Coordinates of C-alpha atoms and ligand atoms in Angstrom, one line a residue:
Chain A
X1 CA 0.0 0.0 0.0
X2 CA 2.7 2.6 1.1
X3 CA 4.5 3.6 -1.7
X4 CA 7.8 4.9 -0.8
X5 CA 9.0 3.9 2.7
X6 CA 9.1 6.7 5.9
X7 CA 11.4 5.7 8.6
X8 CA 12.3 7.2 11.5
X9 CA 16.1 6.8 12.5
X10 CA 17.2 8.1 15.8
X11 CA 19.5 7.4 18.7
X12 CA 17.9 6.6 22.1
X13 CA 19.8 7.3 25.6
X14 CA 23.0 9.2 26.3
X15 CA 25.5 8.0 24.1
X16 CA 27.3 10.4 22.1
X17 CA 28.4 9.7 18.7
X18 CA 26.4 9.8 15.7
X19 CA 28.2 8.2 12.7
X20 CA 26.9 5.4 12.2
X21 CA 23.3 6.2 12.2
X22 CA 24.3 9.2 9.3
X23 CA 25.9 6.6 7.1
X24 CA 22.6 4.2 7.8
X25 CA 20.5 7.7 6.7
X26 CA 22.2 7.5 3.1
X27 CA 21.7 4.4 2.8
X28 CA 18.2 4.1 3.1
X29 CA 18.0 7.4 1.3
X30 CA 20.1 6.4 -1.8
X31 CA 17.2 3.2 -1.7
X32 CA 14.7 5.7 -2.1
X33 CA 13.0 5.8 1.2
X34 CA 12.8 8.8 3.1
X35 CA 14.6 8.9 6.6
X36 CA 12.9 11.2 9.0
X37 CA 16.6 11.7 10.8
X38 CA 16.0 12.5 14.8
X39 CA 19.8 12.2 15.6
X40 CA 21.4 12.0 19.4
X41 CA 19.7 11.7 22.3
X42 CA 16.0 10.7 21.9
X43 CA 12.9 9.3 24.0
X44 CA 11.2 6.7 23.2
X45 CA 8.2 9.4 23.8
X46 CA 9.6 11.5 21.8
X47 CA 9.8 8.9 18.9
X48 CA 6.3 7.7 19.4
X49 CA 5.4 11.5 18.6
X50 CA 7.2 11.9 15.8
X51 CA 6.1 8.0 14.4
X52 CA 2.5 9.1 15.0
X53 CA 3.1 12.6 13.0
X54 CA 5.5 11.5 10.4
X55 CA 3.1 8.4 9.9
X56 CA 6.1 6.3 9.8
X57 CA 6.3 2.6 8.4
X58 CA 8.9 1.8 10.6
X59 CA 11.4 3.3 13.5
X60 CA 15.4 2.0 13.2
X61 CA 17.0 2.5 16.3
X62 CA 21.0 2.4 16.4
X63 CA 22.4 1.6 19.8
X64 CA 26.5 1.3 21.2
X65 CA 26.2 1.5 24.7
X66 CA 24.5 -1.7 26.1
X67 CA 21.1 -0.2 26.3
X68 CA 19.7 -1.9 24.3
X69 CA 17.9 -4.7 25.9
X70 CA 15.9 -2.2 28.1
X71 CA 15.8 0.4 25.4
X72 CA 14.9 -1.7 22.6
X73 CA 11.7 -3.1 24.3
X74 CA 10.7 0.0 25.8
X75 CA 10.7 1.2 22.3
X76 CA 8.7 -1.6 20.9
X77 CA 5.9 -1.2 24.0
X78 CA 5.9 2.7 23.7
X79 CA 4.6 2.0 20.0
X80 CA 2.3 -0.8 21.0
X81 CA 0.6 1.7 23.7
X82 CA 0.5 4.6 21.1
X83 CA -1.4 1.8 18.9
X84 CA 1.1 2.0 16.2
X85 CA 2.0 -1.2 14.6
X86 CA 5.4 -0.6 13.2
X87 CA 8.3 -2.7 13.2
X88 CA 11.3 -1.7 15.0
X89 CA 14.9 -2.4 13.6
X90 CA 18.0 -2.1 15.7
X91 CA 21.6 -1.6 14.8
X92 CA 24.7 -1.4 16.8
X93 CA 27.1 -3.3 18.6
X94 CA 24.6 -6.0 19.9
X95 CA 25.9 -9.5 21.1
X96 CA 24.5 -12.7 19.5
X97 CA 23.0 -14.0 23.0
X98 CA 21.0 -11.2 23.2
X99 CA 19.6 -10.8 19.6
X100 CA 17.2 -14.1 20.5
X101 CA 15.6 -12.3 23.7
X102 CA 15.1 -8.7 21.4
X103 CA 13.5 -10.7 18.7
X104 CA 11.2 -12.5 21.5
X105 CA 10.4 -8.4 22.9
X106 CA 9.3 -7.7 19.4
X107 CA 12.4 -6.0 17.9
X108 CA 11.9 -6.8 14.1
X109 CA 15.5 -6.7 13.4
X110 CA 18.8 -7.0 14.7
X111 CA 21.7 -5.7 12.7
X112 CA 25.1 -5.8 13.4
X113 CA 28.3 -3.3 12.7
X114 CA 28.8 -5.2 9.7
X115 CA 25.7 -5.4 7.9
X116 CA 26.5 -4.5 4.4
X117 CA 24.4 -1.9 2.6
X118 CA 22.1 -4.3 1.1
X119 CA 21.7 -6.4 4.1
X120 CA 20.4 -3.1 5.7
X121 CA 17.9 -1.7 3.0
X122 CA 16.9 -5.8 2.8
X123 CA 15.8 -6.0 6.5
X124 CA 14.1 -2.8 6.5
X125 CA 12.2 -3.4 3.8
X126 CA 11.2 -7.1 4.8
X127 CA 10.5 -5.9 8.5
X128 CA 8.0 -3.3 6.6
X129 CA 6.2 -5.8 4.5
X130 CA 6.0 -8.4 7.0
X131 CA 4.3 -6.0 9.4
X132 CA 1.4 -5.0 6.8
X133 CA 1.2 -8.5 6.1
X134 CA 0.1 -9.6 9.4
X135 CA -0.8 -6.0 11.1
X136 CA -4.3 -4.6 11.3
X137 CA -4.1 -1.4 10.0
Chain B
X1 CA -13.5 4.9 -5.2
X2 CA -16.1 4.3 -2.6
X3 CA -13.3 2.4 -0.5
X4 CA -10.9 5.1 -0.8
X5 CA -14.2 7.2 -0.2
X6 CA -15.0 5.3 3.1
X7 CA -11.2 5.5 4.3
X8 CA -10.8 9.3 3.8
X9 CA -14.2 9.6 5.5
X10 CA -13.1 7.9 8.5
X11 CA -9.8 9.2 8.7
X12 CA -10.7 12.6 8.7
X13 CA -13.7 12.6 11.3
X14 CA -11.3 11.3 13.5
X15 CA -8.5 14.1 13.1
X16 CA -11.5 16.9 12.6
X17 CA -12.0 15.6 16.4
X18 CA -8.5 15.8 17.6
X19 CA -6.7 12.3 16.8
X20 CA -3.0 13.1 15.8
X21 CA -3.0 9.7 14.3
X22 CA -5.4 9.8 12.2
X23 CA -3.9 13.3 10.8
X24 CA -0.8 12.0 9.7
X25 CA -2.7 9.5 8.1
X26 CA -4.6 11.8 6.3
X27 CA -1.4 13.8 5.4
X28 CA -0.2 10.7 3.9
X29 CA -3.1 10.3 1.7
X30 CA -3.5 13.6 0.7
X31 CA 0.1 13.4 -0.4
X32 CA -0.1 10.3 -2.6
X33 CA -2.9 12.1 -4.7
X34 CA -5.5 10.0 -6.2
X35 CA -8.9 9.7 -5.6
X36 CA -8.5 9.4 -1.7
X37 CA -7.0 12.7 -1.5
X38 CA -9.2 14.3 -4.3
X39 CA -12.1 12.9 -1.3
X40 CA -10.2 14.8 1.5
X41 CA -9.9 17.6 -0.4
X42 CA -13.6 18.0 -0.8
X43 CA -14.1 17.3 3.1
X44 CA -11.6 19.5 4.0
X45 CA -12.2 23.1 2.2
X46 CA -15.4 23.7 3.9
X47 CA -13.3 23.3 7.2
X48 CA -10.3 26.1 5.8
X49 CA -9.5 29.4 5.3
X50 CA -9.1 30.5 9.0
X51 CA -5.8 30.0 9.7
X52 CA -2.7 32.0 8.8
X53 CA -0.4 30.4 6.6
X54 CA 3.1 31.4 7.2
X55 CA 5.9 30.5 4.6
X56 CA 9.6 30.7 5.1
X57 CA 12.3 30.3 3.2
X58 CA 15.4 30.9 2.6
X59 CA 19.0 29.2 1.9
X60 CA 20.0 26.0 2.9
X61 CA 21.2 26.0 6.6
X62 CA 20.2 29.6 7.3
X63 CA 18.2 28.4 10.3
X64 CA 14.4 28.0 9.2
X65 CA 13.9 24.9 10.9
X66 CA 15.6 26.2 14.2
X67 CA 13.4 29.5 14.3
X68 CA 10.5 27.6 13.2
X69 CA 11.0 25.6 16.6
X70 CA 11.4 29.2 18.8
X71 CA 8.3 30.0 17.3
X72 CA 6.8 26.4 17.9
X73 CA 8.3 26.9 21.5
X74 CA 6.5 30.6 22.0
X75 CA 3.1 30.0 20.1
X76 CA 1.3 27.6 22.5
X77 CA 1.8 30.2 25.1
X78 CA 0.3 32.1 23.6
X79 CA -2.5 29.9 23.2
X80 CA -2.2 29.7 19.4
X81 CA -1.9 25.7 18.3
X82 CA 0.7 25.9 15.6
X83 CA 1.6 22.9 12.6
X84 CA 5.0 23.0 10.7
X85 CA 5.0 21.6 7.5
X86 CA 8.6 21.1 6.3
X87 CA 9.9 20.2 3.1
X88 CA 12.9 19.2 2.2
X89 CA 14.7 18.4 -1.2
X90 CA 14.6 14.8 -2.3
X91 CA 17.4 13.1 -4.4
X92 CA 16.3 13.4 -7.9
X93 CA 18.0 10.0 -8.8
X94 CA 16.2 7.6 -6.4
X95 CA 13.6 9.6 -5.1
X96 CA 14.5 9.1 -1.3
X97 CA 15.0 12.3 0.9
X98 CA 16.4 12.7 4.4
X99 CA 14.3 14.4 6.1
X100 CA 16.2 17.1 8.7
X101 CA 14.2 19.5 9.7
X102 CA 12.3 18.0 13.1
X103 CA 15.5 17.1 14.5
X104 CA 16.3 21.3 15.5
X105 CA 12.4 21.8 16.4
X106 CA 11.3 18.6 18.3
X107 CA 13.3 20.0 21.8
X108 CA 11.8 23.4 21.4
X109 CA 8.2 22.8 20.3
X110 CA 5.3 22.2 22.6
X111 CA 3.3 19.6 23.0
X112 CA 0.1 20.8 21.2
X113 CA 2.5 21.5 18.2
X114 CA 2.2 19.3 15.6
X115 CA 5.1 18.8 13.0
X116 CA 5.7 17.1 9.3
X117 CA 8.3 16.5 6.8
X118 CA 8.0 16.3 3.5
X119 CA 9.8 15.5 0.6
X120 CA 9.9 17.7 -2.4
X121 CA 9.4 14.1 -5.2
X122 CA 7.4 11.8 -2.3
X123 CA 4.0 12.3 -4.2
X124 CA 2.1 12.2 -7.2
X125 CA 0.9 15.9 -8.6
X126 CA 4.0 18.0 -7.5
X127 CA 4.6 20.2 -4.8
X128 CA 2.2 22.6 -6.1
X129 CA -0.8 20.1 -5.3
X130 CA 0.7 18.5 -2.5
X131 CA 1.9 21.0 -0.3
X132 CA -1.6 23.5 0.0
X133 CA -3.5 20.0 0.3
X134 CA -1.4 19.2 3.6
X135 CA -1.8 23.1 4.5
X136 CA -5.4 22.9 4.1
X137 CA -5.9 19.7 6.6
X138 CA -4.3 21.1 9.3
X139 CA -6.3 24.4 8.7
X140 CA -9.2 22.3 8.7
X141 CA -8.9 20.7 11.5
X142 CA -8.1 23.6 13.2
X143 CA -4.4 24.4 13.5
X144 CA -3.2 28.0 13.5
X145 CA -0.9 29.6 12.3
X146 CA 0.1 27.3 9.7
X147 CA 3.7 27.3 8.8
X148 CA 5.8 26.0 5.9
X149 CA 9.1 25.7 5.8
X150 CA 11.0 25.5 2.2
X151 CA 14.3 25.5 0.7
X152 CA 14.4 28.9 -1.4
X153 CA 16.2 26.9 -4.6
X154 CA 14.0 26.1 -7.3
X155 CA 11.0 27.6 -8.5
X156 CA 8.7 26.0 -7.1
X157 CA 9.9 25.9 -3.7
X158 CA 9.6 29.5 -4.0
X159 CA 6.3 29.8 -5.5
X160 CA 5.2 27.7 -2.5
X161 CA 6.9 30.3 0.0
X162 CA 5.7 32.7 -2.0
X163 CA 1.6 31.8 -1.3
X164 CA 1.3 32.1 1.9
X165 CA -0.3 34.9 3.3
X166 CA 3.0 35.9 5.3
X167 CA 6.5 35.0 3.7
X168 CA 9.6 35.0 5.9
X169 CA 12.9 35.2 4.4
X170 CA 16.0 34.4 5.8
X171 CA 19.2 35.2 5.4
X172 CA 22.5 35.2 7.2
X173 CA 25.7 37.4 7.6
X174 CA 28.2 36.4 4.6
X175 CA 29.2 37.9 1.6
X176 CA 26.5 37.8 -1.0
X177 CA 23.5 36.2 1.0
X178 CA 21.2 38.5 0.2
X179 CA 22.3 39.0 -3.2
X180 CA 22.0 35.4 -3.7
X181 CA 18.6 35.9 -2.1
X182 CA 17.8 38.7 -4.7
X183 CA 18.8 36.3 -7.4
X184 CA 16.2 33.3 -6.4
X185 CA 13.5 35.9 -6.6
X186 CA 12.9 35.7 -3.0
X187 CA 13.4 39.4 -2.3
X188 CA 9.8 40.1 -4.2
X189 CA 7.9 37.4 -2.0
X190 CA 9.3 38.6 1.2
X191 CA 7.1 40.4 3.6
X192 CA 9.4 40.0 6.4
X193 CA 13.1 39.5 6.3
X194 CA 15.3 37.6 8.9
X195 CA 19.0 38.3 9.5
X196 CA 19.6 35.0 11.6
X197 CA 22.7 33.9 13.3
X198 CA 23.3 37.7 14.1
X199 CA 25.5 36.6 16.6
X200 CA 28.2 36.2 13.7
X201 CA 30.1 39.0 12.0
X202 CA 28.5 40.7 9.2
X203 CA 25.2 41.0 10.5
X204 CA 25.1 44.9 10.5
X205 CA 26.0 44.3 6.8
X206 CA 23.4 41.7 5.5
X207 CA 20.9 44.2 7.6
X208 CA 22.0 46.9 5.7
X209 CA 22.3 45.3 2.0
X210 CA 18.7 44.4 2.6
X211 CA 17.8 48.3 3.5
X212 CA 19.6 49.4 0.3
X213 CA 17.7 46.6 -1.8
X214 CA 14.3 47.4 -0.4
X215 CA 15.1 51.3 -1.1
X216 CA 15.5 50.3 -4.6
X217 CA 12.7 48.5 -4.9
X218 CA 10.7 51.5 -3.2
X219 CA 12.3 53.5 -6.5
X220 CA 10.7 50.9 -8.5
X221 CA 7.7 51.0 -7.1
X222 CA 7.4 47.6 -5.5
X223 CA 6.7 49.0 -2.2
X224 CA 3.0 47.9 -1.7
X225 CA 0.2 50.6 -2.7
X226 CA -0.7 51.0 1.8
X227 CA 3.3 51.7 2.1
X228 CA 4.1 48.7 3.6
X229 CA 7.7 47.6 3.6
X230 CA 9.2 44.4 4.4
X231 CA 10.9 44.6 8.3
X232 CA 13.9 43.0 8.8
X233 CA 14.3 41.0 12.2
X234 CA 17.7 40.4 13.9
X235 CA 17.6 36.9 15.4
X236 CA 19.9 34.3 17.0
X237 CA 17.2 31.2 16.2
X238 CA 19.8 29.0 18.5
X239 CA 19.0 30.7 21.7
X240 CA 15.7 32.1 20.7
X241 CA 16.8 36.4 20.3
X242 CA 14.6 37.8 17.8
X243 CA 11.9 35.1 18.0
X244 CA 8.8 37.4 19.8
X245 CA 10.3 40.2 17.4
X246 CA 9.3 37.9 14.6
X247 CA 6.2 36.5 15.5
X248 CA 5.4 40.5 16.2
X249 CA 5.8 41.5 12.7
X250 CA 4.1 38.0 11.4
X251 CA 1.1 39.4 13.5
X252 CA 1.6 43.0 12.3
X253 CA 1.7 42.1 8.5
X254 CA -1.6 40.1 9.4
X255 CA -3.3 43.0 10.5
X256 CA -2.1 45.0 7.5
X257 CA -3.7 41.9 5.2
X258 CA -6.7 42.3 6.9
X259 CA -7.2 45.7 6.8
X260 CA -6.0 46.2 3.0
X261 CA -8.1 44.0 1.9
X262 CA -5.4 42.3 0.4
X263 CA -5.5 38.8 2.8
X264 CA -8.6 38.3 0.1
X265 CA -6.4 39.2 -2.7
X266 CA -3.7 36.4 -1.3
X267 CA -5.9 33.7 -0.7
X268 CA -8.0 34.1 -4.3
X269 CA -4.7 34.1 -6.1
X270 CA -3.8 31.4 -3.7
X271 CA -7.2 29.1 -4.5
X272 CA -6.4 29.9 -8.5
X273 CA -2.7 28.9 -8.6
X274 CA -3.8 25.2 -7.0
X275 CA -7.1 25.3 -9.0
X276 CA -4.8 25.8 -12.4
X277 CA -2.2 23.2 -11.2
X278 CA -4.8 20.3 -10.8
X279 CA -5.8 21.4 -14.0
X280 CA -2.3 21.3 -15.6
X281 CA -1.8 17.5 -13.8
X282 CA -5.3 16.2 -15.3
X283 CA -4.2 18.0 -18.6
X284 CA -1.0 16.1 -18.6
X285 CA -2.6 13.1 -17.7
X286 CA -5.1 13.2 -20.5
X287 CA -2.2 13.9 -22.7
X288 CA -0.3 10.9 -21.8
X289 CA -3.2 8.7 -22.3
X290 CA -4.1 10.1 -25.8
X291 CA -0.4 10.2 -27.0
X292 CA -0.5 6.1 -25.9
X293 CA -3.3 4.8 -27.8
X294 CA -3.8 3.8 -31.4
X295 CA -4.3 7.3 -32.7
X296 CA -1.9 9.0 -30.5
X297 CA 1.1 7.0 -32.1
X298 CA 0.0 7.4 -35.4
X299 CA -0.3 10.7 -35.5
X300 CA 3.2 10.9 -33.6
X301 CA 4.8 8.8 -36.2
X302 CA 3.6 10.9 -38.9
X303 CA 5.3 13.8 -37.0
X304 CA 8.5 11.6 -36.3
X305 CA 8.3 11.2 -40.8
X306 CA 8.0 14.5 -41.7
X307 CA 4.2 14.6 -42.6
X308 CA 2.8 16.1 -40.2
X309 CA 3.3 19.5 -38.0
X310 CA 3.9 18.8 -34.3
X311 CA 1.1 21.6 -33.6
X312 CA -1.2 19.9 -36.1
X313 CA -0.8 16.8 -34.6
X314 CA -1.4 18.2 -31.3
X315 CA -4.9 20.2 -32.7
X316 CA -6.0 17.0 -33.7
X317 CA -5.5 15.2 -30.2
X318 CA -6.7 17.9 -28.3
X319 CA -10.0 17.8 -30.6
X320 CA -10.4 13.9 -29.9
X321 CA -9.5 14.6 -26.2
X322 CA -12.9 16.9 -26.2
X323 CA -14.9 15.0 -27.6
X324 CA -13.6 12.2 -25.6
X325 CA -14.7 13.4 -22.4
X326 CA -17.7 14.9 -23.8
X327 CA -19.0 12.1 -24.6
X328 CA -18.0 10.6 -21.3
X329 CA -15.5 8.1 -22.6
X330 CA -12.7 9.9 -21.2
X331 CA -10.3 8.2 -19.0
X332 CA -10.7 10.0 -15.6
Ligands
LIG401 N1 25.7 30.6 15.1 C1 24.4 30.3 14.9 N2 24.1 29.2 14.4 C2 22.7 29.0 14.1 C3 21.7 29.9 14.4 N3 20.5 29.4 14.1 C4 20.8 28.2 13.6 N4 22.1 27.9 13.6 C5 22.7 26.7 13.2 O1 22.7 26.6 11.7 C6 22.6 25.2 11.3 C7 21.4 25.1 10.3 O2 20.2 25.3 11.0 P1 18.8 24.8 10.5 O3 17.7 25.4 11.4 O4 18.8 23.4 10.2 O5 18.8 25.6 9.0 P2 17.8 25.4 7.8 O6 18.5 24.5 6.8 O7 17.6 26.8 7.2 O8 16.5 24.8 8.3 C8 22.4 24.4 12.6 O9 23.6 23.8 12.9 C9 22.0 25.4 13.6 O10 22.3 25.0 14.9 C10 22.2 31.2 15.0 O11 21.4 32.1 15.3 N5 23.5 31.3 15.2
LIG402 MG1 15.5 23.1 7.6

């Protein structure tokens, strides 16, 4: 139904650095989706907001400070309360034993530092489809 | 139809009574064009026309989106309930955008503040049809002022700017910014001028460049027929100087609309311009689809040989086109 993807990419907590999630912005970008790009330092109630206004197809979180296995599901739980059934893709520096207990909090994918360009647009776009698949609205 | 009737139907009772959801659906929809947003359209326009629609514009990292948020930040105070509606250029080879602008007004805008990007290729129709169909939805369902944010590159951009009923233009200290400005043709839309980042050398200069060009103008007789001349603002948009000071003339040039008559003027040009631009995208449309059929080619390859005028072949198409829809076989 949605024509050209809209996804939100922003950094949750304190950490500081924000290269990664830039070069993840052209990428998507140069795949033709537009990237809604929130930067450093985000809530997840802030992201919610901006989902619901945006009317995003999907939020990609990047993560490098360990956060991310209460930051990840918060995220996922904020959008479930807000009603908004959009898939949530992390990337960072996430260890393989955790990826299983993300997955099972409802993060729709897990990429690692070394996900090529293709492997990213691939899983956003898959998370994306697979959600309007099997969401309601 | 009747689904994408039933959809915009729901969709926009439930922002029309306050759900922000359901308004950046509607956005959404209005954006892809097609018969969905032709239906909100309709719904809409009976619900518009109250709210001031502020445009501004300017170069590339001059600090629209950052004084946008200062004024996001000071409206709701002042018990106004302000929408931003910010576009931003998209890559002309694949169509996707990155979309900048909410990331320097999220911190500073209130919570009854409502915000959206939009990308200058991410709909059918053009940015002529899809930016006042977003404008009109959140006038509709009751946001004012309105404000919309564009690059001042391109034409079009500007000619967006350029219809609001209030058009901010800003520039910054630097050699040549407001000539550069001059040279986009944003000096003739701007009712109010911004010198932003004044905390930088050079701002006594860009402030005075401006003076000189608006005296010219006032030679040339562009100065408004009620004497009204463009103020310029000094602002620093990161810390928020100049912000009340802005939102002070955006009220001041309102009241002058108002009491010229000329907020009418505005608005009728306004409805014409988007009136003539769905016209030019049906037009084109039509074209297309009479250029593809049997005819259509023939008379193209006639042109492509030699035998035939391009403007003969074009009489003749636009005759069939006529009749076409006259006799209500045209393609919609
Ligand atoms: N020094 C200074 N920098 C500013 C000021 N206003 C904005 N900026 C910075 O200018 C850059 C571009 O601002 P932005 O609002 O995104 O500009 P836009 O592209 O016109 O929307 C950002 O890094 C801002 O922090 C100001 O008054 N002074
Ligand atoms: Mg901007």
């Amino acid at each position: 139904m949605q024509d050209r993807i809209r996804i939100i990419l922003a950094k949750l907590g304190l950490d500081g650095h924000d290269r990664g999630i830039k070069v993840v912005a052209r990428i998507l970008r140069d795949a033709g989706m537009e990237v809604i790009y929130l930067g450093l330092r985000q809530t997840t109630a802030g992201i919610v907001t901006a989902a619901l206004e945006e009317d995003a197809d999907a939020v990609g979180l990047s993560m490098h400070n360990a956060g991310h296995l209460t930051l990840a599901p918060a995220m996922v739980k904020a959008l479930r309360e807000a009603d908004l059934n959009i898939p949530v893709i992390i990337g960072g520096i996430i260890p393989d034993e955790d990826r299983e207990r993300l997955t099972e909090a409802g993060v729709a994918a897990v990429l690692g530092p070394g996900a090529s360009a293709e492997e990213v647009v691939q899983a956003v776009r898959q998370a994306v489809a697979r959600q309007s698949d099997g969401g309601a609205s | 139809m009747t689904q994408h009737g039933h959809e915009a139907d729901t969709v926009f009772a439930r922002a029309l009574a306050g759900d922000r959801r359901a308004l950046g659906r509607l956005l959404s929809l209005v954006e892809r064009g097609g018969p969905a947003a032709e239906r909100i359209t309709e719904l809409a326009h009976p619900h518009s026309g109250r709210a001031h629609i502020v445009g501004i514009t300017g170069a590339p990292g001059a600090g629209k989106s950052t004084l946008t948020g200062q004024l996001m930040r000071l409206l709701p105070e002042r018990s106004f309930r302000p929408a931003v509606l910010a576009v931003d250029p998209s890559s002309p080879l694949t169509g996707g955008a990155i979309l900048g602008d909410r990331i320097r007004m999220d911190d500073l805008a209130g919570e009854s503040a409502f915000i959206r990007s939009m990308a200058t290729r991410g709909h059918s129709g053009g940015l002529a049809l899809a930016v006042p169909g977003a404008l009109r939805v959140f006038d509709a369902v009751g946001y004012d002022p309105v404000i919309v944010e564009t690059v001042g590159v391109g034409q079009v951009e500007v000619d967006v700017a350029g219809a609001a009923d209030t058009t901010v233009v800003v520039v910054t200290p630097g050699w040549g910014d407001a000539v550069q400005a001059n040279k986009a043709g944003l000096l003739e839309v701007a009712d109010i001028f911004v010198v932003n980042k004044a905390d930088r050398p050079g701002a006594a200069d860009a402030r005075r460049d401006l003076e000189l060009m608006l005296d010219l103008s006032h030679v040339t007789g562009q100065e408004d027929a009620a004497g009204y001349r463009p103020p310029i603002v000094m602002a620093q948009a990161l810390d928020g100087t100049g912000a009340d000071a802005l939102w002070e003339a955006v009220a001041e040039h309102r009241s002058h609309l108002e009491a010229t008559g000329q907020m009418a003027d505005r608005r009728r040009r306004r409805l014409r311009l988007e009136v003539i631009s769905r016209l030019d995208q049906m037009a084109q449309a039509q074209a297309a689809a009479v250029l593809a059929d049997d005819v259509g080619r023939q008379l193209l390859g006639e042109v492509e040989q030699r035998q035939m005028a391009p403007t003969t072949a074009a009489a003749r198409l636009a005759e069939r086109l006529l009749t076409d829809r006259r006799s209500g076989r045209g393609t919609g």
